[in-house]
Amino acid sequence: MRRRRTSKPAKVVYRKLGREQAWGQATIGENVIELDPRLGAKRQLEVLCHEQLHLSFPEMTEKQVDRAGKELCATLWSQAYRRVLLCPNAKPPRIS
Ligand SMILES: [Zn+2]
């Protein structure tokens, strides 16, 4: 029996990536995305899109991923998609 591929979200880890000379990093086999926490909100979204594209389409070139990530981020941002930090003890949620 064939199963539909489940789209399990990548695990996202925030850590300073100075040594790697990158703002983000994707590890394909582990489905892990690392993001530098020093990025601003919009750049963080852009890098997150970029790294997810690397995981979803490992065959894409860096140039293609770069373009798709920027376009995806620009559209999401223009539609006011923002990160909301959900904290059980704080209402309403904080917007970063
Ligand atoms: Zn890349």
Short mmCIF file of N, CA, C and O and ligand atoms in Angstrom, two decimals:
data_model
loop_
_atom_site.label_atom_id
_atom_site.label_comp_id
_atom_site.label_asym_id
_atom_site.label_seq_id
_atom_site.Cartn_x
_atom_site.Cartn_y
_atom_site.Cartn_z
N MET A 1 0.84 -1.20 0.00
CA MET A 1 0.00 0.00 0.00
C MET A 1 0.88 1.25 0.00
O MET A 1 1.79 1.38 0.81
N ARG A 2 0.55 2.13 -0.91
CA ARG A 2 1.33 3.37 -0.98
C ARG A 2 0.72 4.42 -0.07
O ARG A 2 -0.48 4.61 -0.03
N ARG A 3 1.58 5.07 0.63
CA ARG A 3 1.11 6.13 1.52
C ARG A 3 1.48 7.48 0.97
O ARG A 3 2.51 7.63 0.34
N ARG A 4 0.61 8.43 1.25
CA ARG A 4 0.92 9.80 0.88
C ARG A 4 2.09 10.26 1.74
O ARG A 4 2.13 9.98 2.93
N ARG A 5 3.02 10.93 1.11
CA ARG A 5 4.17 11.43 1.85
C ARG A 5 3.69 12.46 2.87
O ARG A 5 3.02 13.42 2.53
N THR A 6 4.03 12.24 4.13
CA THR A 6 3.60 13.19 5.15
C THR A 6 4.52 14.40 5.12
O THR A 6 5.73 14.27 4.97
N SER A 7 3.91 15.57 5.25
CA SER A 7 4.74 16.77 5.26
C SER A 7 5.01 17.18 6.70
O SER A 7 4.36 18.07 7.23
N LYS A 8 5.92 16.48 7.31
CA LYS A 8 6.30 16.79 8.68
C LYS A 8 7.16 18.04 8.67
O LYS A 8 8.09 18.13 7.87
N PRO A 9 6.84 19.01 9.53
CA PRO A 9 7.64 20.23 9.49
C PRO A 9 9.09 19.98 9.91
O PRO A 9 9.37 19.10 10.74
N ALA A 10 9.98 20.75 9.32
CA ALA A 10 11.39 20.63 9.69
C ALA A 10 11.57 21.10 11.13
O ALA A 10 10.81 21.92 11.63
N LYS A 11 12.58 20.56 11.78
CA LYS A 11 12.93 21.04 13.11
C LYS A 11 13.78 22.30 12.92
O LYS A 11 14.75 22.28 12.16
N VAL A 12 13.38 23.39 13.57
CA VAL A 12 14.11 24.65 13.40
C VAL A 12 14.86 24.97 14.69
O VAL A 12 14.28 25.00 15.77
N VAL A 13 16.16 25.16 14.54
CA VAL A 13 17.04 25.43 15.68
C VAL A 13 17.63 26.83 15.50
O VAL A 13 18.08 27.18 14.41
N TYR A 14 17.59 27.62 16.57
CA TYR A 14 18.16 28.97 16.52
C TYR A 14 19.51 28.98 17.19
O TYR A 14 19.63 28.66 18.37
N ARG A 15 20.54 29.32 16.42
CA ARG A 15 21.88 29.47 17.03
C ARG A 15 22.74 30.37 16.16
O ARG A 15 22.55 30.46 14.95
N LYS A 16 23.70 31.02 16.78
CA LYS A 16 24.59 31.92 16.05
C LYS A 16 25.46 31.10 15.11
O LYS A 16 26.09 30.13 15.52
N LEU A 17 25.47 31.51 13.83
CA LEU A 17 26.16 30.72 12.81
C LEU A 17 27.39 31.45 12.25
O LEU A 17 27.70 31.35 11.08
N GLY A 18 28.08 32.17 13.09
CA GLY A 18 29.24 32.94 12.64
C GLY A 18 30.27 32.11 11.91
O GLY A 18 30.72 32.45 10.82
N ARG A 19 30.62 30.98 12.50
CA ARG A 19 31.69 30.13 11.98
C ARG A 19 31.37 29.59 10.59
O ARG A 19 32.24 29.44 9.75
N GLU A 20 30.09 29.32 10.34
CA GLU A 20 29.68 28.75 9.06
C GLU A 20 29.51 29.81 7.97
O GLU A 20 29.22 29.48 6.83
N GLN A 21 29.67 31.09 8.33
CA GLN A 21 29.56 32.17 7.35
C GLN A 21 28.22 32.15 6.62
O GLN A 21 28.13 32.36 5.43
N ALA A 22 27.16 31.85 7.35
CA ALA A 22 25.83 31.80 6.74
C ALA A 22 24.80 32.23 7.77
O ALA A 22 25.03 32.13 8.97
N TRP A 23 23.65 32.71 7.29
CA TRP A 23 22.56 33.11 8.19
C TRP A 23 21.64 31.94 8.46
O TRP A 23 20.84 31.96 9.39
N GLY A 24 21.73 30.94 7.59
CA GLY A 24 20.90 29.76 7.79
C GLY A 24 21.58 28.54 7.22
O GLY A 24 22.54 28.64 6.44
N GLN A 25 21.09 27.39 7.62
CA GLN A 25 21.69 26.14 7.18
C GLN A 25 20.62 25.05 7.20
O GLN A 25 19.81 25.00 8.11
N ALA A 26 20.63 24.20 6.16
CA ALA A 26 19.66 23.11 6.11
C ALA A 26 20.41 21.79 6.04
O ALA A 26 21.37 21.66 5.28
N THR A 27 19.99 20.83 6.87
CA THR A 27 20.58 19.49 6.84
C THR A 27 19.51 18.54 6.31
O THR A 27 18.54 18.23 7.01
N ILE A 28 19.68 18.13 5.06
CA ILE A 28 18.64 17.41 4.34
C ILE A 28 18.25 16.08 5.00
O ILE A 28 17.09 15.84 5.28
N GLY A 29 19.19 15.22 5.29
CA GLY A 29 18.88 13.92 5.87
C GLY A 29 18.14 14.00 7.19
O GLY A 29 17.31 13.16 7.51
N GLU A 30 18.44 15.04 7.98
CA GLU A 30 17.85 15.18 9.31
C GLU A 30 16.61 16.07 9.35
O GLU A 30 15.99 16.21 10.40
N ASN A 31 16.29 16.69 8.21
CA ASN A 31 15.15 17.60 8.15
C ASN A 31 15.26 18.72 9.19
O ASN A 31 14.30 19.03 9.89
N VAL A 32 16.46 19.27 9.29
CA VAL A 32 16.74 20.31 10.28
C VAL A 32 17.15 21.61 9.59
O VAL A 32 17.90 21.60 8.62
N ILE A 33 16.60 22.72 10.10
CA ILE A 33 16.98 24.05 9.63
C ILE A 33 17.58 24.80 10.81
O ILE A 33 17.00 24.80 11.91
N GLU A 34 18.75 25.40 10.59
CA GLU A 34 19.35 26.23 11.63
C GLU A 34 19.26 27.68 11.17
O GLU A 34 19.57 27.99 10.03
N LEU A 35 18.83 28.55 12.08
CA LEU A 35 18.69 29.96 11.77
C LEU A 35 19.47 30.79 12.78
O LEU A 35 19.45 30.49 13.97
N ASP A 36 20.12 31.84 12.26
CA ASP A 36 20.82 32.74 13.17
C ASP A 36 19.81 33.66 13.85
O ASP A 36 19.05 34.35 13.16
N PRO A 37 19.76 33.65 15.18
CA PRO A 37 18.75 34.45 15.90
C PRO A 37 18.96 35.95 15.78
O PRO A 37 18.08 36.72 16.13
N ARG A 38 20.10 36.38 15.26
CA ARG A 38 20.38 37.82 15.15
C ARG A 38 19.71 38.46 13.94
O ARG A 38 19.72 39.68 13.79
N LEU A 39 19.12 37.65 13.07
CA LEU A 39 18.45 38.18 11.88
C LEU A 39 17.20 38.96 12.25
O LEU A 39 16.51 38.62 13.21
N GLY A 40 16.89 39.99 11.46
CA GLY A 40 15.65 40.72 11.65
C GLY A 40 14.48 39.85 11.22
O GLY A 40 14.68 38.79 10.60
N ALA A 41 13.26 40.28 11.55
CA ALA A 41 12.08 39.45 11.30
C ALA A 41 11.90 39.08 9.83
O ALA A 41 11.62 37.92 9.50
N LYS A 42 12.09 40.04 8.93
CA LYS A 42 11.87 39.76 7.51
C LYS A 42 12.96 38.86 6.94
O LYS A 42 12.68 37.92 6.20
N ARG A 43 14.20 39.14 7.31
CA ARG A 43 15.31 38.31 6.84
C ARG A 43 15.19 36.89 7.40
O ARG A 43 15.52 35.92 6.73
N GLN A 44 14.69 36.78 8.62
CA GLN A 44 14.53 35.47 9.23
C GLN A 44 13.50 34.65 8.43
O GLN A 44 13.73 33.47 8.16
N LEU A 45 12.42 35.31 8.02
CA LEU A 45 11.41 34.63 7.20
C LEU A 45 12.01 34.22 5.85
O LEU A 45 11.79 33.11 5.37
N GLU A 46 12.79 35.14 5.28
CA GLU A 46 13.40 34.85 3.98
C GLU A 46 14.37 33.67 4.05
O GLU A 46 14.34 32.77 3.21
N VAL A 47 15.18 33.66 5.08
CA VAL A 47 16.16 32.58 5.23
C VAL A 47 15.44 31.26 5.55
O VAL A 47 15.82 30.20 5.07
N LEU A 48 14.35 31.35 6.34
CA LEU A 48 13.57 30.16 6.65
C LEU A 48 12.97 29.55 5.37
O LEU A 48 13.07 28.34 5.14
N CYS A 49 12.40 30.40 4.51
CA CYS A 49 11.86 29.94 3.23
C CYS A 49 12.97 29.31 2.39
O CYS A 49 12.81 28.23 1.81
N HIS A 50 14.10 29.99 2.35
CA HIS A 50 15.25 29.54 1.57
C HIS A 50 15.71 28.13 2.01
O HIS A 50 15.87 27.23 1.20
N GLU A 51 15.86 27.98 3.30
CA GLU A 51 16.36 26.70 3.81
C GLU A 51 15.32 25.58 3.63
O GLU A 51 15.68 24.45 3.33
N GLN A 52 14.03 25.91 3.79
CA GLN A 52 13.00 24.90 3.57
C GLN A 52 13.00 24.45 2.11
O GLN A 52 12.79 23.27 1.81
N LEU A 53 13.24 25.38 1.20
CA LEU A 53 13.31 25.03 -0.23
C LEU A 53 14.46 24.05 -0.48
O LEU A 53 14.32 23.13 -1.27
N HIS A 54 15.58 24.26 0.20
CA HIS A 54 16.69 23.31 0.07
C HIS A 54 16.26 21.92 0.51
O HIS A 54 16.60 20.92 -0.13
N LEU A 55 15.49 21.84 1.60
CA LEU A 55 15.03 20.54 2.10
C LEU A 55 14.01 19.91 1.16
O LEU A 55 14.06 18.72 0.88
N SER A 56 13.08 20.73 0.65
CA SER A 56 11.99 20.22 -0.18
C SER A 56 12.46 19.83 -1.57
O SER A 56 11.95 18.87 -2.15
N PHE A 57 13.39 20.60 -2.11
CA PHE A 57 13.86 20.37 -3.48
C PHE A 57 15.38 20.34 -3.53
O PHE A 57 16.02 21.30 -3.99
N PRO A 58 15.96 19.23 -3.08
CA PRO A 58 17.43 19.16 -3.03
C PRO A 58 18.07 19.31 -4.42
O PRO A 58 19.26 19.64 -4.51
N GLU A 59 17.27 19.09 -5.47
CA GLU A 59 17.82 19.18 -6.83
C GLU A 59 17.91 20.61 -7.35
O GLU A 59 18.56 20.87 -8.35
N MET A 60 17.26 21.53 -6.66
CA MET A 60 17.30 22.92 -7.11
C MET A 60 18.69 23.52 -6.90
O MET A 60 19.37 23.21 -5.93
N THR A 61 19.09 24.41 -7.84
CA THR A 61 20.39 25.07 -7.69
C THR A 61 20.28 26.18 -6.64
O THR A 61 19.17 26.61 -6.31
N GLU A 62 21.40 26.62 -6.15
CA GLU A 62 21.43 27.70 -5.17
C GLU A 62 20.74 28.96 -5.73
O GLU A 62 19.99 29.64 -5.01
N LYS A 63 20.95 29.22 -7.01
CA LYS A 63 20.35 30.39 -7.65
C LYS A 63 18.82 30.29 -7.67
O LYS A 63 18.12 31.25 -7.39
N GLN A 64 18.30 29.10 -8.00
CA GLN A 64 16.85 28.88 -8.03
C GLN A 64 16.26 29.01 -6.63
O GLN A 64 15.21 29.63 -6.44
N VAL A 65 16.93 28.39 -5.65
CA VAL A 65 16.47 28.45 -4.26
C VAL A 65 16.47 29.89 -3.78
O VAL A 65 15.52 30.35 -3.13
N ASP A 66 17.49 30.61 -4.14
CA ASP A 66 17.62 32.00 -3.72
C ASP A 66 16.46 32.84 -4.25
O ASP A 66 15.82 33.59 -3.52
N ARG A 67 16.16 32.66 -5.52
CA ARG A 67 15.07 33.41 -6.15
C ARG A 67 13.71 33.02 -5.56
O ARG A 67 12.92 33.89 -5.17
N ALA A 68 13.45 31.73 -5.49
CA ALA A 68 12.16 31.25 -4.98
C ALA A 68 11.97 31.69 -3.53
O ALA A 68 10.87 32.11 -3.15
N GLY A 69 13.02 31.61 -2.73
CA GLY A 69 12.93 32.00 -1.33
C GLY A 69 12.60 33.48 -1.17
O GLY A 69 11.77 33.85 -0.35
N LYS A 70 13.23 34.31 -1.98
CA LYS A 70 12.99 35.75 -1.91
C LYS A 70 11.57 36.09 -2.36
O LYS A 70 10.89 36.93 -1.76
N GLU A 71 11.10 35.43 -3.44
CA GLU A 71 9.76 35.71 -3.95
C GLU A 71 8.69 35.24 -2.97
O GLU A 71 7.70 35.93 -2.73
N LEU A 72 8.90 34.05 -2.42
CA LEU A 72 7.96 33.50 -1.45
C LEU A 72 7.87 34.42 -0.23
O LEU A 72 6.77 34.77 0.23
N CYS A 73 9.02 34.83 0.25
CA CYS A 73 9.06 35.72 1.41
C CYS A 73 8.39 37.06 1.10
O CYS A 73 7.61 37.57 1.92
N ALA A 74 8.66 37.62 -0.08
CA ALA A 74 8.08 38.92 -0.44
C ALA A 74 6.56 38.86 -0.47
O ALA A 74 5.88 39.77 0.01
N THR A 75 6.02 37.77 -1.01
CA THR A 75 4.56 37.63 -1.08
C THR A 75 3.97 37.43 0.32
O THR A 75 2.99 38.10 0.68
N LEU A 76 4.57 36.55 1.11
CA LEU A 76 4.07 36.33 2.47
C LEU A 76 4.12 37.63 3.27
O LEU A 76 3.16 38.00 3.94
N TRP A 77 5.24 38.34 3.16
CA TRP A 77 5.41 39.59 3.91
C TRP A 77 4.40 40.64 3.48
O TRP A 77 3.82 41.34 4.30
N SER A 78 4.15 40.72 2.15
CA SER A 78 3.20 41.71 1.62
C SER A 78 1.78 41.41 2.10
O SER A 78 0.94 42.31 2.16
N GLN A 79 1.51 40.15 2.43
CA GLN A 79 0.20 39.78 2.95
C GLN A 79 0.16 39.78 4.48
O GLN A 79 -0.71 39.19 5.10
N ALA A 80 1.18 40.42 5.05
CA ALA A 80 1.25 40.65 6.50
C ALA A 80 1.47 39.40 7.33
O ALA A 80 1.10 39.36 8.51
N TYR A 81 2.08 38.36 6.74
CA TYR A 81 2.42 37.20 7.56
C TYR A 81 3.62 37.57 8.41
O TYR A 81 4.63 38.06 7.92
N ARG A 82 3.46 37.36 9.74
CA ARG A 82 4.49 37.69 10.71
C ARG A 82 4.60 36.56 11.72
O ARG A 82 3.67 35.80 11.93
N ARG A 83 5.73 36.53 12.38
CA ARG A 83 5.94 35.52 13.40
C ARG A 83 5.21 35.93 14.68
O ARG A 83 5.35 37.06 15.15
N VAL A 84 4.47 35.01 15.23
CA VAL A 84 3.80 35.24 16.50
C VAL A 84 4.38 34.27 17.51
O VAL A 84 4.41 33.07 17.28
N LEU A 85 4.92 34.81 18.61
CA LEU A 85 5.52 33.95 19.62
C LEU A 85 4.44 33.55 20.62
O LEU A 85 3.89 34.38 21.33
N LEU A 86 4.09 32.28 20.61
CA LEU A 86 3.05 31.80 21.49
C LEU A 86 3.63 31.45 22.85
O LEU A 86 4.47 30.59 22.99
N CYS A 87 3.16 32.15 23.85
CA CYS A 87 3.61 31.90 25.21
C CYS A 87 2.36 31.63 26.05
O CYS A 87 1.42 32.42 26.03
N PRO A 88 2.31 30.51 26.74
CA PRO A 88 1.09 30.13 27.46
C PRO A 88 0.64 31.13 28.51
O PRO A 88 -0.52 31.23 28.83
N ASN A 89 1.59 31.92 29.04
CA ASN A 89 1.23 32.84 30.13
C ASN A 89 1.02 34.28 29.65
O ASN A 89 0.76 35.16 30.46
N ALA A 90 1.19 34.51 28.37
CA ALA A 90 1.06 35.89 27.89
C ALA A 90 -0.07 36.00 26.87
O ALA A 90 -0.10 35.29 25.90
N LYS A 91 -1.01 36.90 27.13
CA LYS A 91 -2.07 37.18 26.19
C LYS A 91 -2.18 38.68 25.99
O LYS A 91 -2.12 39.40 26.99
N PRO A 92 -2.30 39.22 24.81
CA PRO A 92 -2.30 38.52 23.53
C PRO A 92 -0.88 38.09 23.15
O PRO A 92 0.07 38.54 23.78
N PRO A 93 -0.75 37.24 22.10
CA PRO A 93 0.58 36.80 21.69
C PRO A 93 1.43 37.97 21.20
O PRO A 93 0.91 38.94 20.67
N ARG A 94 2.72 37.85 21.43
CA ARG A 94 3.65 38.89 21.00
C ARG A 94 3.95 38.71 19.52
O ARG A 94 4.03 37.60 19.01
N ILE A 95 4.11 39.81 18.81
CA ILE A 95 4.46 39.76 17.40
C ILE A 95 5.88 40.29 17.23
O ILE A 95 6.18 41.39 17.68
N SER A 96 6.72 39.47 16.62
CA SER A 96 8.13 39.89 16.48
C SER A 96 8.35 40.67 15.19
O SER A 96 7.60 40.53 14.25
ZN ZN B 1 21.14 28.18 -0.03
#
